[in-house]
């Protein structure tokens, strides 16, 4: 009875906390949830990048409680392989002219095969290495919950349940981004609205979040880290907030290896936060310095404690399963050894530079195409499926113009409100540190991948962990219109986001159902 | 007033996008054998020889067979037959590149294999991709280890507005029993809900 009361009390407390959120944040959450759920149902099964491997990981945990990656086992369970056959998954991926079942008869045949597979085919005989099996397990463990709750149903139903969890992550990320905007412009609801909708109505975010993939969870955790750090600079680091930030770092580390990009800047930023929040000694001198360091260490202790819990549990779990911390994965068509390049630091720096900035005289072309347009602009405007269909060129040209206008407006805001920008200097520096670190790590990984496979690694979803920074850029662009017109510009921008989202929906319909 | 205009402009943007999309023709390609026109075959199809390749699908709804050819401007006449049907079609005087050969009458009753005979003058190359030795196209009955890229196209592709019902119904396909004809309408309701909620937010906070 006491337990029930405790649970009810906690539920009531959680409801109060949700009710205390600004109405605009709740609205953004609802918009993102509806949009994410729409994408989850719109996109045919297995058509989000690497969804075949991610689903196999979820199924492995759901059916056996064990991580995949054991050499000698097949990547997919018999059930998944049969469903992929029924849906012609491998024939469709990368081939824009190939479609899922398009007639009622073909659909009925596919459904029969899928339901027979659900009834008869083993679900626990996969578990082999895949492109996902080298990743840590937090997302997959959480995704196994809706998977298990719907274990009575066919595979596409279980997949839909897991995908809807992704819509929830997307909604949480959009709400956190709205809160992040309010940290910089408290009370300006238009800022929270446009920042939140920059995520909630982004079709590429919707498409990816609607898939079985750890990217949306990583986006939530990373955005929560950015928000918590920005807030800690404003209100100081308490024991509780330190534990939360530490916990978020731990969760990020066991969600996807890409989060490791946040660790070096995180260590510096959190050291600064701990130093600012230390117990201040009364006297100066050597003893004072020592006391200050001790105070900093005391402030940092909950951070570290929070950060190690989940990774430690993960290591213990892996040891109990007899798997290495990083299980065996499969690489994408590696080049023959004699064709692989070893690379060097100078070339790598040039590669990273050209990935984000225009090539300068004296630099050798590292790509053979312009990554600013081909990777980032096209990727963000709309590249869907297994990167096999995309927004038409006129949309890319329009997006380029809008980005340029937005950048100019953001610069105008920074210059016009430089005093306020300066007042947020440390917070903005922290956001910049996380962003630059992530971009450098993506470049580093991309350089190694290019040298060993000859293929392009970078995709726009890899920058989702700093999507909050993009949203703040949108807010900055709107703020250039001044106090009176900024809300109107923000509303018009929300309209633009809706049109963008709708264009992605229509492209997806044309790709798979046309 | 400005707030009203802004929200109205948002609505107008959505409506214009929908109208633009619905007025566009659907893809003229109704099916393909899944082979991209990646490279030309190592051996040209000589004069008098016949190449046959499985379509992997029926020719229902299609008007023509699309191939990618290279004949250095000689454009030898090509005769298309579809196994199982009686008629044939011949094309002449075409430029190198993508070529749509009209399907012979009765092709829809035929099997799923297309044959192209080179009537000359000169050889012609077909684009496609390499495949296993015993698969792909055959020339005069001999396997070639090369698959020709074949696409079935229609000349009278309808615009999207005339296939809305069919398209919405297909959203539920391949969902193993949970997908129904109503799935598509649910998707529309979800996106509609997201957009109208966002619009309401823009209306409320654009001041």
Short mmCIF file of C-alpha atoms in Angstrom, two decimals, chain A residues 23-25 27 30-45 87-88 95 97-105 107 110-111 114-115 153-154 156-157 160 163 189-190 193 197 201 394 484-485 487-489 491-499 501-503 505-506 509-514, chain B residues 1-4 6-7 9-15 17-18 20-22 24 26-27 29-36 56 61 66 149-151 160 163 166-180 183 186-187 189-207:
data_model
loop_
_atom_site.label_atom_id
_atom_site.label_comp_id
_atom_site.label_asym_id
_atom_site.label_seq_id
_atom_site.Cartn_x
_atom_site.Cartn_y
_atom_site.Cartn_z
CA UNK A 23 3.09 26.27 -22.47
CA UNK A 24 5.19 26.87 -25.58
CA UNK A 25 7.52 24.02 -24.60
CA UNK A 27 3.24 22.75 -27.54
CA UNK A 30 3.18 17.83 -29.02
CA UNK A 31 4.11 19.11 -32.51
CA UNK A 32 7.24 16.96 -32.57
CA UNK A 33 5.44 13.90 -31.21
CA UNK A 34 2.70 14.10 -33.85
CA UNK A 35 5.21 14.77 -36.61
CA UNK A 36 7.53 11.97 -35.45
CA UNK A 37 4.62 9.51 -35.21
CA UNK A 38 3.55 10.50 -38.74
CA UNK A 39 7.04 9.77 -40.06
CA UNK A 40 7.14 6.48 -38.12
CA UNK A 41 4.04 5.24 -39.94
CA UNK A 42 4.87 6.80 -43.31
CA UNK A 43 8.31 5.29 -43.84
CA UNK A 44 8.24 1.63 -44.93
CA UNK A 45 10.00 -0.85 -42.65
CA UNK A 87 9.10 -6.77 -48.28
CA UNK A 88 11.89 -6.96 -50.91
CA UNK A 95 17.21 1.61 -56.02
CA UNK A 97 12.70 2.62 -59.00
CA UNK A 98 12.03 -0.33 -56.74
CA UNK A 99 9.01 -0.07 -54.47
CA UNK A 100 7.46 -2.00 -51.58
CA UNK A 101 4.33 -4.02 -52.43
CA UNK A 102 2.20 -1.72 -54.58
CA UNK A 103 -0.92 -3.76 -55.15
CA UNK A 104 -3.46 -5.22 -52.76
CA UNK A 105 -2.56 -8.72 -53.96
CA UNK A 107 0.40 -6.70 -49.99
CA UNK A 110 3.66 -10.07 -48.10
CA UNK A 111 1.39 -10.00 -45.06
CA UNK A 114 5.21 -11.87 -42.49
CA UNK A 115 2.57 -13.43 -40.27
CA UNK A 153 2.51 -9.18 -32.96
CA UNK A 154 4.15 -9.39 -36.38
CA UNK A 156 6.43 -4.67 -38.59
CA UNK A 157 4.12 -4.05 -35.59
CA UNK A 160 6.38 0.43 -35.32
CA UNK A 163 9.76 3.62 -33.94
CA UNK A 189 7.99 32.62 -26.21
CA UNK A 190 8.45 33.24 -29.92
CA UNK A 193 8.57 28.32 -30.49
CA UNK A 197 9.92 23.91 -34.31
CA UNK A 201 9.20 20.16 -37.97
CA UNK A 394 15.46 24.01 -57.01
CA UNK A 484 8.39 44.29 -32.67
CA UNK A 485 8.90 42.19 -35.78
CA UNK A 487 7.81 37.31 -33.33
CA UNK A 488 6.31 37.76 -36.81
CA UNK A 489 9.49 36.61 -38.50
CA UNK A 491 5.94 32.76 -37.07
CA UNK A 492 6.79 33.01 -40.77
CA UNK A 493 9.83 30.80 -40.16
CA UNK A 494 7.60 28.19 -38.49
CA UNK A 495 5.50 28.30 -41.67
CA UNK A 496 8.65 27.70 -43.69
CA UNK A 497 9.51 24.71 -41.49
CA UNK A 498 6.04 23.27 -42.14
CA UNK A 499 6.45 23.61 -45.90
CA UNK A 501 8.42 19.09 -43.61
CA UNK A 502 5.55 18.66 -46.06
CA UNK A 503 7.99 18.55 -48.97
CA UNK A 505 6.55 13.82 -46.72
CA UNK A 506 5.61 14.22 -50.40
CA UNK A 509 5.35 9.23 -50.72
CA UNK A 510 6.62 9.57 -54.29
CA UNK A 511 9.63 7.38 -53.54
CA UNK A 512 7.82 4.47 -51.96
CA UNK A 513 4.18 4.70 -52.97
CA UNK A 514 4.34 6.38 -56.38
CA UNK B 1 -3.26 42.58 -38.79
CA UNK B 2 0.36 41.63 -39.49
CA UNK B 3 -0.04 38.56 -37.31
CA UNK B 4 -3.08 37.47 -39.30
CA UNK B 6 1.75 35.99 -41.35
CA UNK B 7 -0.31 33.00 -40.27
CA UNK B 9 0.91 33.23 -45.46
CA UNK B 10 1.95 30.04 -43.62
CA UNK B 11 -1.33 28.38 -44.60
CA UNK B 12 -0.95 29.60 -48.14
CA UNK B 13 2.57 28.14 -48.30
CA UNK B 14 1.28 24.72 -47.23
CA UNK B 15 -1.61 24.87 -49.71
CA UNK B 17 3.08 23.10 -51.83
CA UNK B 18 0.23 20.58 -51.91
CA UNK B 20 2.10 22.06 -56.80
CA UNK B 21 2.77 18.43 -55.82
CA UNK B 22 -0.69 17.16 -56.76
CA UNK B 24 2.80 17.08 -61.07
CA UNK B 26 3.62 10.63 -61.32
CA UNK B 27 6.75 8.82 -62.38
CA UNK B 29 8.49 4.45 -64.81
CA UNK B 30 6.14 1.72 -63.67
CA UNK B 31 8.67 -1.05 -63.09
CA UNK B 32 12.25 -2.09 -63.74
CA UNK B 33 14.39 -5.18 -63.54
CA UNK B 34 16.39 -3.48 -60.78
CA UNK B 35 19.58 -3.20 -62.85
CA UNK B 36 21.10 0.30 -63.00
CA UNK B 56 11.09 -9.76 -63.52
CA UNK B 61 0.23 -0.49 -67.30
CA UNK B 66 13.28 1.88 -71.82
CA UNK B 149 19.00 -2.27 -67.49
CA UNK B 150 15.31 -2.49 -68.46
CA UNK B 151 12.62 -0.06 -67.37
CA UNK B 160 -0.70 12.87 -58.43
CA UNK B 163 -3.98 8.73 -57.64
CA UNK B 166 -4.43 4.62 -54.27
CA UNK B 167 -1.32 6.28 -52.84
CA UNK B 168 -2.83 6.78 -49.39
CA UNK B 169 -4.01 3.17 -49.34
CA UNK B 170 -0.51 1.91 -50.10
CA UNK B 171 0.96 3.51 -46.99
CA UNK B 172 -0.50 0.64 -44.98
CA UNK B 173 0.94 -2.06 -47.20
CA UNK B 174 3.63 -4.40 -45.96
CA UNK B 175 2.87 -3.86 -42.28
CA UNK B 176 2.14 -7.46 -41.45
CA UNK B 177 -1.52 -7.15 -40.57
CA UNK B 178 -1.52 -3.79 -38.77
CA UNK B 179 -1.48 -1.87 -42.00
CA UNK B 180 -4.94 -1.19 -43.35
CA UNK B 183 -3.22 3.77 -42.09
CA UNK B 186 -3.98 8.19 -39.84
CA UNK B 187 -0.66 9.46 -41.22
CA UNK B 189 -4.18 13.14 -39.45
CA UNK B 190 -0.86 13.03 -37.58
CA UNK B 191 0.88 15.45 -39.94
CA UNK B 192 -2.25 17.61 -40.06
CA UNK B 193 -2.29 17.66 -36.26
CA UNK B 194 1.38 18.65 -36.11
CA UNK B 195 0.93 21.48 -38.61
CA UNK B 196 -2.27 22.85 -37.10
CA UNK B 197 -0.76 22.77 -33.59
CA UNK B 198 2.32 24.61 -34.82
CA UNK B 199 0.13 27.13 -36.64
CA UNK B 200 -1.91 27.70 -33.51
CA UNK B 201 1.35 28.31 -31.61
CA UNK B 202 2.48 30.78 -34.25
CA UNK B 203 -0.86 32.58 -34.01
CA UNK B 204 -0.72 32.73 -30.21
CA UNK B 205 2.90 33.76 -29.76
CA UNK B 206 3.60 35.88 -32.83
CA UNK B 207 3.35 39.08 -30.81
#
